[in-house]
Tab-separated table of C-alpha atoms in Angstrom:
chain	number	residue	atom	x	y	z
K	9	PRO	CA	0.000	0.000	0.000
K	10	MET	CA	2.857	2.408	0.610
K	11	GLU	CA	3.731	2.092	-3.073
K	12	CYS	CA	0.645	4.152	-3.956
K	13	SER	CA	2.637	7.342	-4.369
K	14	ALA	CA	5.975	7.989	-6.006
K	15	PHE	CA	6.454	10.470	-3.179
K	16	SER	CA	6.067	8.090	-0.292
K	17	PRO	CA	4.210	9.601	2.694
K	18	LEU	CA	7.261	8.572	4.701
K	19	MET	CA	9.238	11.226	2.842
K	20	HIS	CA	7.186	14.027	1.356
K	21	GLN	CA	3.674	15.372	1.581
K	22	VAL	CA	2.051	18.796	1.466
K	23	CYS	CA	-1.468	20.050	2.169
K	24	PHE	CA	-3.043	23.492	2.036
K	25	ALA	CA	-5.367	25.328	4.406
K	26	GLN	CA	-7.817	26.671	1.832
K	27	SER	CA	-9.340	29.317	4.116
K	28	SER	CA	-6.031	30.796	5.236
K	29	ARG	CA	-2.509	31.346	3.965
K	30	PHE	CA	-0.993	28.321	5.673
K	31	MET	CA	0.353	25.104	4.263
K	32	LEU	CA	1.734	22.023	5.987
K	33	THR	CA	4.641	19.960	4.729
K	34	GLN	CA	5.606	16.514	5.976
K	35	GLN	CA	9.093	15.120	5.603
K	36	ALA	CA	10.250	11.956	7.337
K	37	ARG	CA	9.777	12.726	11.078
K	38	ARG	CA	9.025	16.437	10.809
K	39	LEU	CA	6.028	18.665	10.164
K	40	HIS	CA	6.580	22.240	9.016
K	41	LEU	CA	3.912	24.945	9.034
K	42	TRP	CA	4.461	27.684	6.431
K	43	TYR	CA	2.873	31.075	5.865
K	44	MET	CA	2.692	32.660	2.426
K	45	LYS	CA	2.884	36.442	2.539
K	46	GLU	CA	0.444	38.451	0.474
K	47	PRO	CA	1.681	38.468	-3.120
K	48	GLN	CA	1.318	41.285	-5.591
K	49	LEU	CA	0.200	39.183	-8.533
K	50	ARG	CA	-0.118	40.248	-12.119
K	51	LEU	CA	-2.310	37.535	-13.570
K	52	LEU	CA	-0.719	37.120	-16.975
K	53	ASP	CA	-0.945	33.953	-19.017
K	54	GLY	CA	1.917	31.584	-18.355
K	55	GLU	CA	3.620	33.811	-15.783
K	56	LEU	CA	5.398	32.019	-12.959
K	57	ILE	CA	5.748	33.862	-9.661
K	58	GLU	CA	7.756	32.691	-6.669
K	59	PRO	CA	5.919	33.994	-3.592
K	60	GLU	CA	7.616	34.788	-0.301
K	61	VAL	CA	7.040	31.954	2.157
K	62	GLN	CA	8.013	31.906	5.823
K	63	LYS	CA	8.412	28.848	8.057
K	64	VAL	CA	6.354	29.412	11.204
K	65	ILE	CA	6.507	26.242	13.301
K	66	SER	CA	8.252	22.857	13.136
K	67	ILE	CA	7.047	19.735	14.935
K	68	ILE	CA	9.010	16.512	15.435
K	69	LEU	CA	6.474	13.784	16.057
K	70	ALA	CA	7.837	10.366	15.128
K	71	ARG	CA	10.545	8.879	17.295
K	72	LYS	CA	12.931	5.981	17.671
K	73	VAL	CA	11.539	2.941	19.465
K	74	LYS	CA	13.666	0.165	20.982
K	75	SER	CA	12.699	-3.475	20.855
K	76	GLN	CA	11.741	-5.264	24.076
K	77	ASP	CA	15.212	-6.708	24.552
K	78	GLY	CA	16.842	-3.401	23.614
K	79	SER	CA	18.853	-4.925	20.788
K	80	LYS	CA	17.160	-3.066	17.946
K	81	GLU	CA	16.076	0.521	17.434
K	82	THR	CA	13.387	1.338	14.903
K	83	LEU	CA	12.783	4.828	13.543
K	84	HIS	CA	9.081	5.554	13.150
K	85	HIS	CA	8.263	7.947	10.322
K	86	LEU	CA	5.121	9.975	9.833
K	87	ALA	CA	2.515	8.104	7.818
K	88	SER	CA	-0.001	10.891	7.107
K	89	SER	CA	-0.845	14.465	8.069
K	90	ALA	CA	-3.426	17.181	7.393
K	91	ILE	CA	-4.221	20.799	8.241
K	92	ALA	CA	-7.656	22.308	8.909
K	93	PRO	CA	-9.019	24.887	6.418
K	94	ASP	CA	-8.441	27.737	8.890
K	95	GLY	CA	-4.900	26.565	9.652
K	96	LYS	CA	-5.554	26.303	13.397
K	97	ILE	CA	-5.600	22.503	13.735
K	98	VAL	CA	-2.955	20.033	12.574
K	99	ALA	CA	-3.295	16.248	12.597
K	100	ALA	CA	-0.527	13.711	12.074
K	101	SER	CA	-0.093	9.980	12.418
K	102	GLU	CA	2.788	7.559	12.799
K	103	MET	CA	2.918	3.880	13.615
K	104	THR	CA	2.254	4.298	17.343
K	105	GLY	CA	-0.894	6.368	16.864
K	106	THR	CA	-2.472	9.648	15.773
K	107	ARG	CA	-2.070	13.119	17.288
K	108	LEU	CA	-4.105	16.318	17.072
K	109	PHE	CA	-2.642	19.781	17.727
K	110	ASP	CA	-4.118	23.223	18.255
K	111	VAL	CA	-1.886	25.828	16.612
K	112	ASN	CA	-1.547	29.382	17.920
K	113	VAL	CA	0.459	31.152	15.219
K	114	GLU	CA	0.486	34.546	16.975
K	115	GLN	CA	2.259	33.077	20.008
K	116	LEU	CA	4.091	30.376	18.045
K	117	GLN	CA	2.625	27.675	20.262
K	118	VAL	CA	1.486	24.133	19.506
K	119	ARG	CA	-0.689	22.349	22.044
K	120	ARG	CA	-1.588	18.681	21.803
K	121	THR	CA	-5.265	17.968	22.413
K	122	SER	CA	-7.022	14.826	23.585
K	123	LEU	CA	-8.475	12.278	21.188
K	124	PRO	CA	-10.667	9.206	21.569
K	125	THR	CA	-8.513	6.148	22.219
K	126	GLU	CA	-9.844	4.540	19.041
K	127	ILE	CA	-8.020	7.232	17.065
K	128	SER	CA	-5.074	8.142	19.318
K	129	SER	CA	-3.868	4.528	19.481
K	130	CYS	CA	-4.347	3.823	15.776
K	131	PRO	CA	-1.990	4.735	12.901
K	132	MET	CA	-3.691	6.194	9.814
K	133	ARG	CA	-2.854	5.613	6.164
K	134	ALA	CA	-4.600	8.772	4.999
K	135	MET	CA	-6.412	11.756	6.474
K	136	CYS	CA	-8.039	15.029	5.458
K	137	PHE	CA	-10.236	17.749	6.911
K	138	ALA	CA	-13.794	18.532	5.820
K	139	GLY	CA	-15.099	21.568	7.664
K	140	ARG	CA	-14.766	20.825	11.386
K	141	MET	CA	-14.420	17.086	10.767
K	142	LEU	CA	-11.201	15.115	10.551
K	143	LEU	CA	-11.510	12.077	8.284
K	144	THR	CA	-9.018	9.263	8.844
K	145	ALA	CA	-8.383	5.889	7.187
K	146	THR	CA	-7.072	3.270	9.630
K	147	TRP	CA	-3.835	1.445	8.900
K	148	HIS	CA	-4.590	-2.085	10.089
K	149	ASP	CA	-8.113	-2.499	8.675
K	150	HIS	CA	-10.494	-0.835	6.221
K	151	ARG	CA	-12.404	1.685	8.354
K	152	ILE	CA	-12.855	5.430	7.859
K	153	LEU	CA	-13.388	7.348	11.102
K	154	LEU	CA	-15.066	10.776	11.199
K	155	LEU	CA	-13.987	12.915	14.150
K	156	ASP	CA	-15.725	16.062	15.351
K	157	CYS	CA	-12.723	18.307	16.089
K	158	LYS	CA	-14.748	20.568	18.374
K	159	ASP	CA	-16.297	17.941	20.639
K	160	LYS	CA	-13.452	15.401	20.129
K	161	THR	CA	-15.963	12.620	19.498
K	162	ILE	CA	-16.261	10.084	16.702
K	163	ILE	CA	-19.325	11.017	14.663
K	164	THR	CA	-19.569	7.820	12.672
K	165	THR	CA	-17.520	5.071	11.022
K	166	PHE	CA	-17.647	4.031	7.369
K	167	GLU	CA	-16.920	0.313	6.971
K	168	GLU	CA	-18.066	-0.460	3.426
K	169	HIS	CA	-14.532	-0.856	2.037
K	170	LEU	CA	-13.208	-4.414	1.963
K	171	SER	CA	-9.518	-3.468	1.705
K	172	PRO	CA	-7.303	-0.875	3.414
K	173	VAL	CA	-8.108	2.677	2.317
K	174	THR	CA	-5.078	4.574	1.010
K	175	HIS	CA	-6.570	7.771	-0.441
K	176	LEU	CA	-9.064	10.336	0.877
K	177	ALA	CA	-10.244	13.596	-0.716
K	178	ALA	CA	-12.934	16.019	0.452
K	179	GLY	CA	-14.776	18.324	-1.933
K	180	GLY	CA	-17.999	20.064	-2.839
K	181	ALA	CA	-19.383	23.097	-1.010
K	182	ASP	CA	-16.700	24.454	1.378
K	183	HIS	CA	-14.727	21.250	0.761
K	184	ALA	CA	-17.090	19.520	3.189
K	185	GLU	CA	-19.932	18.104	1.092
K	186	TRP	CA	-18.420	14.939	-0.390
K	187	LEU	CA	-15.717	12.440	0.486
K	188	LEU	CA	-13.887	10.263	-2.021
K	189	SER	CA	-12.085	7.170	-0.743
K	190	GLY	CA	-9.994	4.628	-2.607
K	191	ASP	CA	-8.554	1.314	-1.406
K	192	VAL	CA	-5.766	-1.028	-2.480
K	193	ALA	CA	-8.184	-3.334	-4.306
K	194	GLY	CA	-9.278	-0.544	-6.662
K	195	ALA	CA	-12.649	0.236	-5.079
K	196	VAL	CA	-13.574	3.938	-4.984
K	197	LYS	CA	-16.565	5.170	-2.998
K	198	LEU	CA	-18.295	8.542	-2.766
K	199	TRP	CA	-19.771	9.546	0.595
K	200	ASP	CA	-22.361	12.185	1.418
K	201	LEU	CA	-20.946	14.061	4.419
K	202	ASP	CA	-24.260	15.786	5.146
K	203	ALA	CA	-26.191	12.518	5.359
K	204	LEU	CA	-23.133	10.621	6.704
K	205	ALA	CA	-23.881	7.802	4.302
K	206	LEU	CA	-22.560	6.114	1.174
K	207	HIS	CA	-23.757	7.976	-1.917
K	208	CYS	CA	-22.481	5.574	-4.588
K	209	SER	CA	-19.559	3.481	-5.781
K	210	VAL	CA	-17.485	4.844	-8.649
K	211	PRO	CA	-17.027	2.303	-11.491
K	212	THR	CA	-13.246	2.238	-11.812
K	213	GLY	CA	-12.571	-1.414	-12.543
K	214	GLU	CA	-10.056	-3.295	-10.424
K	215	GLU	CA	-7.078	-0.977	-10.759
K	216	MET	CA	-5.781	0.725	-7.619
K	217	VAL	CA	-6.195	4.494	-7.636
K	218	THR	CA	-3.095	6.640	-7.172
K	219	ALA	CA	-4.760	10.076	-7.102
K	220	LEU	CA	-8.184	11.452	-6.114
K	221	GLY	CA	-9.687	14.928	-6.243
K	222	PHE	CA	-12.582	17.130	-7.294
K	223	ASP	CA	-13.044	19.613	-10.100
K	224	LYS	CA	-13.390	23.349	-9.528
K	225	SER	CA	-17.197	23.168	-9.241
K	226	GLY	CA	-17.108	20.316	-6.711
K	227	ARG	CA	-19.693	18.415	-8.755
K	228	LYS	CA	-17.268	16.049	-10.476
K	229	ALA	CA	-14.834	13.560	-9.008
K	230	LEU	CA	-11.362	13.113	-10.504
K	231	LEU	CA	-9.549	9.780	-10.418
K	232	VAL	CA	-6.290	8.393	-11.783
K	233	ASN	CA	-5.361	4.727	-11.452
K	234	ALA	CA	-2.168	2.696	-11.646
K	235	GLN	CA	-2.708	2.064	-15.384
K	236	HIS	CA	-2.598	5.825	-16.062
K	237	GLN	CA	-6.312	6.103	-16.765
K	238	LEU	CA	-7.874	9.491	-16.020
K	239	GLN	CA	-11.563	9.358	-15.106
K	240	VAL	CA	-14.015	12.192	-14.513
K	241	PHE	CA	-17.150	11.103	-12.648
K	242	ASP	CA	-20.319	13.225	-12.669
K	243	ILE	CA	-21.770	13.086	-9.152
K	244	GLU	CA	-25.301	14.155	-10.106
K	245	THR	CA	-25.800	11.609	-12.905
K	246	GLN	CA	-23.497	9.007	-11.281
K	247	SER	CA	-21.797	8.335	-14.598
K	248	LEU	CA	-18.331	8.625	-16.099
K	249	GLU	CA	-18.071	11.823	-18.136
K	250	HIS	CA	-14.517	11.168	-19.326
K	251	GLN	CA	-12.344	8.076	-19.328
K	252	LEU	CA	-8.973	8.726	-20.938
K	253	LYS	CA	-5.718	6.839	-21.179
K	254	ILE	CA	-2.745	9.127	-20.644
K	255	PRO	CA	-0.469	8.701	-23.697
K	256	PRO	CA	2.758	6.945	-22.623
K	257	ARG	CA	4.892	9.503	-24.471
K	258	TYR	CA	3.917	12.145	-21.888
K	259	LEU	CA	5.100	10.138	-18.879
K	260	PRO	CA	8.562	9.086	-17.699
K	261	PRO	CA	9.307	5.340	-17.478
K	262	HIS	CA	7.571	3.678	-14.517
K	263	ALA	CA	5.778	6.926	-13.701
K	264	ARG	CA	2.879	7.061	-11.308
K	265	VAL	CA	0.427	9.932	-11.077
K	266	CYS	CA	0.452	11.097	-7.445
K	267	GLY	CA	-2.001	13.990	-7.588
K	268	VAL	CA	-4.753	15.580	-9.661
K	269	CYS	CA	-6.595	18.885	-9.349
K	270	SER	CA	-8.770	21.222	-11.403
K	271	ILE	CA	-7.602	24.783	-12.031
K	272	ALA	CA	-10.406	25.778	-14.448
K	273	ALA	CA	-13.365	24.303	-16.286
K	274	GLU	CA	-12.211	21.297	-18.326
K	275	LYS	CA	-8.573	21.937	-17.369
K	276	LEU	CA	-6.818	19.471	-15.073
K	277	LEU	CA	-3.304	19.208	-13.693
K	278	LEU	CA	-1.675	15.851	-12.906
K	279	TRP	CA	1.722	15.400	-11.309
K	280	GLY	CA	4.096	12.809	-10.009
K	281	HIS	CA	7.746	12.027	-9.472
K	282	GLY	CA	9.510	13.998	-12.206
K	283	PHE	CA	6.658	15.400	-14.293
K	284	LEU	CA	3.759	17.844	-14.441
K	285	LEU	CA	0.977	17.219	-16.962
K	286	ALA	CA	-1.995	19.316	-18.065
K	287	ALA	CA	-5.145	17.754	-19.555
K	288	TYR	CA	-7.543	19.893	-21.612
K	289	LEU	CA	-10.797	17.945	-21.782
K	290	ASP	CA	-12.185	19.221	-25.065
K	291	LYS	CA	-15.242	17.315	-26.227
K	292	ASP	CA	-13.863	16.637	-29.694
K	293	SER	CA	-10.252	15.834	-28.913
K	294	PRO	CA	-8.534	15.991	-25.503
K	295	ARG	CA	-5.178	17.769	-25.503
K	296	TRP	CA	-2.148	17.196	-23.315
K	297	GLN	CA	0.763	19.374	-22.280
K	298	THR	CA	3.746	18.230	-20.252
K	299	TRP	CA	6.548	19.817	-18.243
K	300	PRO	CA	9.254	17.200	-17.603
K	301	GLU	CA	11.696	17.197	-14.696
K	302	ARG	CA	9.211	18.811	-12.326
K	303	PHE	CA	9.324	17.333	-8.829
K	304	ILE	CA	5.937	18.435	-7.527
K	305	LEU	CA	4.824	17.575	-3.989
K	306	GLY	CA	1.460	19.287	-4.121
K	307	PHE	CA	-0.643	21.552	-6.285
K	308	ALA	CA	-3.743	23.501	-5.305
K	309	ALA	CA	-6.034	26.072	-6.860
K	310	LEU	CA	-5.989	29.253	-4.812
K	311	ALA	CA	-8.887	31.512	-3.903
K	312	GLY	CA	-10.145	33.741	-1.109
K	313	PRO	CA	-7.480	34.744	1.446
K	314	TRP	CA	-4.698	33.252	-0.668
K	315	LEU	CA	-5.126	35.820	-3.437
K	316	GLN	CA	-5.490	39.558	-3.296
K	317	PRO	CA	-4.434	40.618	-6.797
K	318	SER	CA	-3.102	44.051	-7.569
K	319	THR	CA	-5.303	46.590	-9.358
K	320	LYS	CA	-3.587	45.859	-12.663
K	321	SER	CA	-4.813	42.302	-12.651
K	322	SER	CA	-8.450	43.337	-12.229
K	323	GLN	CA	-8.515	44.445	-15.858
K	324	LYS	CA	-8.111	40.864	-16.998
K	325	LYS	CA	-11.329	38.949	-17.359
K	326	SER	CA	-10.702	35.236	-17.078
K	327	THR	CA	-12.356	32.216	-15.539
K	328	ASP	CA	-9.000	30.588	-14.819
K	329	THR	CA	-7.726	30.198	-11.287
K	330	VAL	CA	-4.231	30.973	-10.090
K	331	ALA	CA	-2.634	27.934	-8.492
K	332	ILE	CA	0.406	27.251	-6.348
K	333	ALA	CA	2.818	24.355	-6.632
K	334	VAL	CA	5.203	23.082	-3.988
K	335	GLN	CA	8.283	21.788	-5.721
K	336	VAL	CA	11.589	20.306	-4.583
K	337	SER	CA	14.878	20.051	-6.399
K	338	GLU	CA	15.868	16.854	-8.148
K	339	ALA	CA	19.007	16.548	-6.007
K	340	GLU	CA	16.993	16.785	-2.776
K	341	THR	CA	14.489	14.260	-4.030
K	342	ARG	CA	17.166	11.766	-5.064
K	343	ALA	CA	18.897	12.111	-1.701
K	344	LEU	CA	15.725	11.269	0.229
K	345	LEU	CA	14.682	8.293	-1.860
K	346	PRO	CA	15.709	4.889	-0.484
K	347	GLU	CA	18.658	3.132	-2.059
K	348	PRO	CA	17.589	0.731	-4.813
K	349	PHE	CA	17.645	-2.917	-3.943
K	350	GLU	CA	20.735	-4.597	-5.319
K	351	ARG	CA	20.447	-8.263	-6.030
K	352	LYS	CA	23.459	-10.188	-4.818
K	353	ARG	CA	25.197	-12.350	-7.356
K	354	TYR	CA	25.970	-15.781	-6.132
K	355	GLY	CA	28.610	-17.527	-8.196
K	356	ARG	CA	29.304	-21.206	-8.049
K	357	LYS	CA	32.193	-22.077	-5.791
K	358	ARG	CA	35.038	-23.501	-7.693
K	359	LYS	CA	36.136	-26.929	-6.594
K	360	ALA	CA	39.604	-27.317	-5.260
K	361	GLY	CA	42.057	-28.103	-7.995
K	362	SER	CA	39.694	-27.085	-10.789
C-alpha cells in the first residue's frame, strides 16, 4: 500500500489550508507549518511567480523505538498528516498512533489535544479535513473514522470498504460536502458528508487508484489509477463523463500519477515524481501538455485569502484560477529516496584443484 505514491508519505507530503494562507509539509519525522505572505500578482498567461514563504513552526512527532530486549532501534516515520481549512488545527499519524494539535500562530505555540482512544492509538494511512471534521483511514483495517474536532468525538464510522483505504479527498461546497475514498483493491466510494452515508460506488474497474480529487465546481470527481487512466465522474448523474488513457509519451518510465486537481473548467493538472501534466478535456479531442523534470509535492487552486491581486490584474477577465505548486529540487528528491535494492550475485564455488 505504501507504493501508492511515487512520493512516499514517509518522505514528502504537502497540504493546504484553503481558508487561510498556511500550508503544511511533511518530511520523514518532521512537520513544518508555512505562511505565504500576500503576493502582488499580475495575472498574466503563463507567468510564474515565486511567492515569499516563511516557516512558522516545526514539529518533530515520530521517534525511535527500541525493541523489548533493547537490541534493535526502529525509527518511526510519519505516515499521514493534514491541516484544517483555517490553519488552526494540525493532525498527524505515525505507527504508534495519531495526534491532534491546536496551533496558535500569533504566540508560536502548539498544544496537543485529547483524542478518543480509538483514534489516538491507531496509525492512519490517509487523512483530510472537511469543515470541522477530521476524516481518517485506519492502517490495520479498512475503516474510515469521522472525528468532530470541536467535541473530540467520533461522529460515525464508514466500513463499506473491503480493503485498506489509502486515499481520501474532500470536496464540494466548502470542501465539506463529499468524500472520495480509494482502497488497495481498486474500489472507490463517494460519501455524502451531510447525510453521513454512502452515496455511490465509482465504477473504476479493479485498478488501484493513485490520485483522487474534485473539479473546480465540486460536482465532479477526478480519479487516476495505476494504469494511467484518467476518469471524470459526474456526481449528479453518477456516470463517467470522461475516461482517458494518458499517452505513454507524456510520462517518464515507470511513472505514477500522485495527484490531480482542477484549475479551471475542463482543465486538469496531474503530477508525479519527475513530471507535471496538463489535460484539456475538449469534447472533440482531448489535448495534453507536459513539463518534464518537475518534482511536484502538491498543487492547489488558490482563492479567497490566498489571493489579493493588484489593481492591474483586475482588468483581466478570465475564468481561470491561479494555483500554487510546492516543488523540490531533483538533487533533494534523489537524496531522500531509499537506495535501490541490489540483487546479490551468487557464483558457483570452484572446486579445489579445478
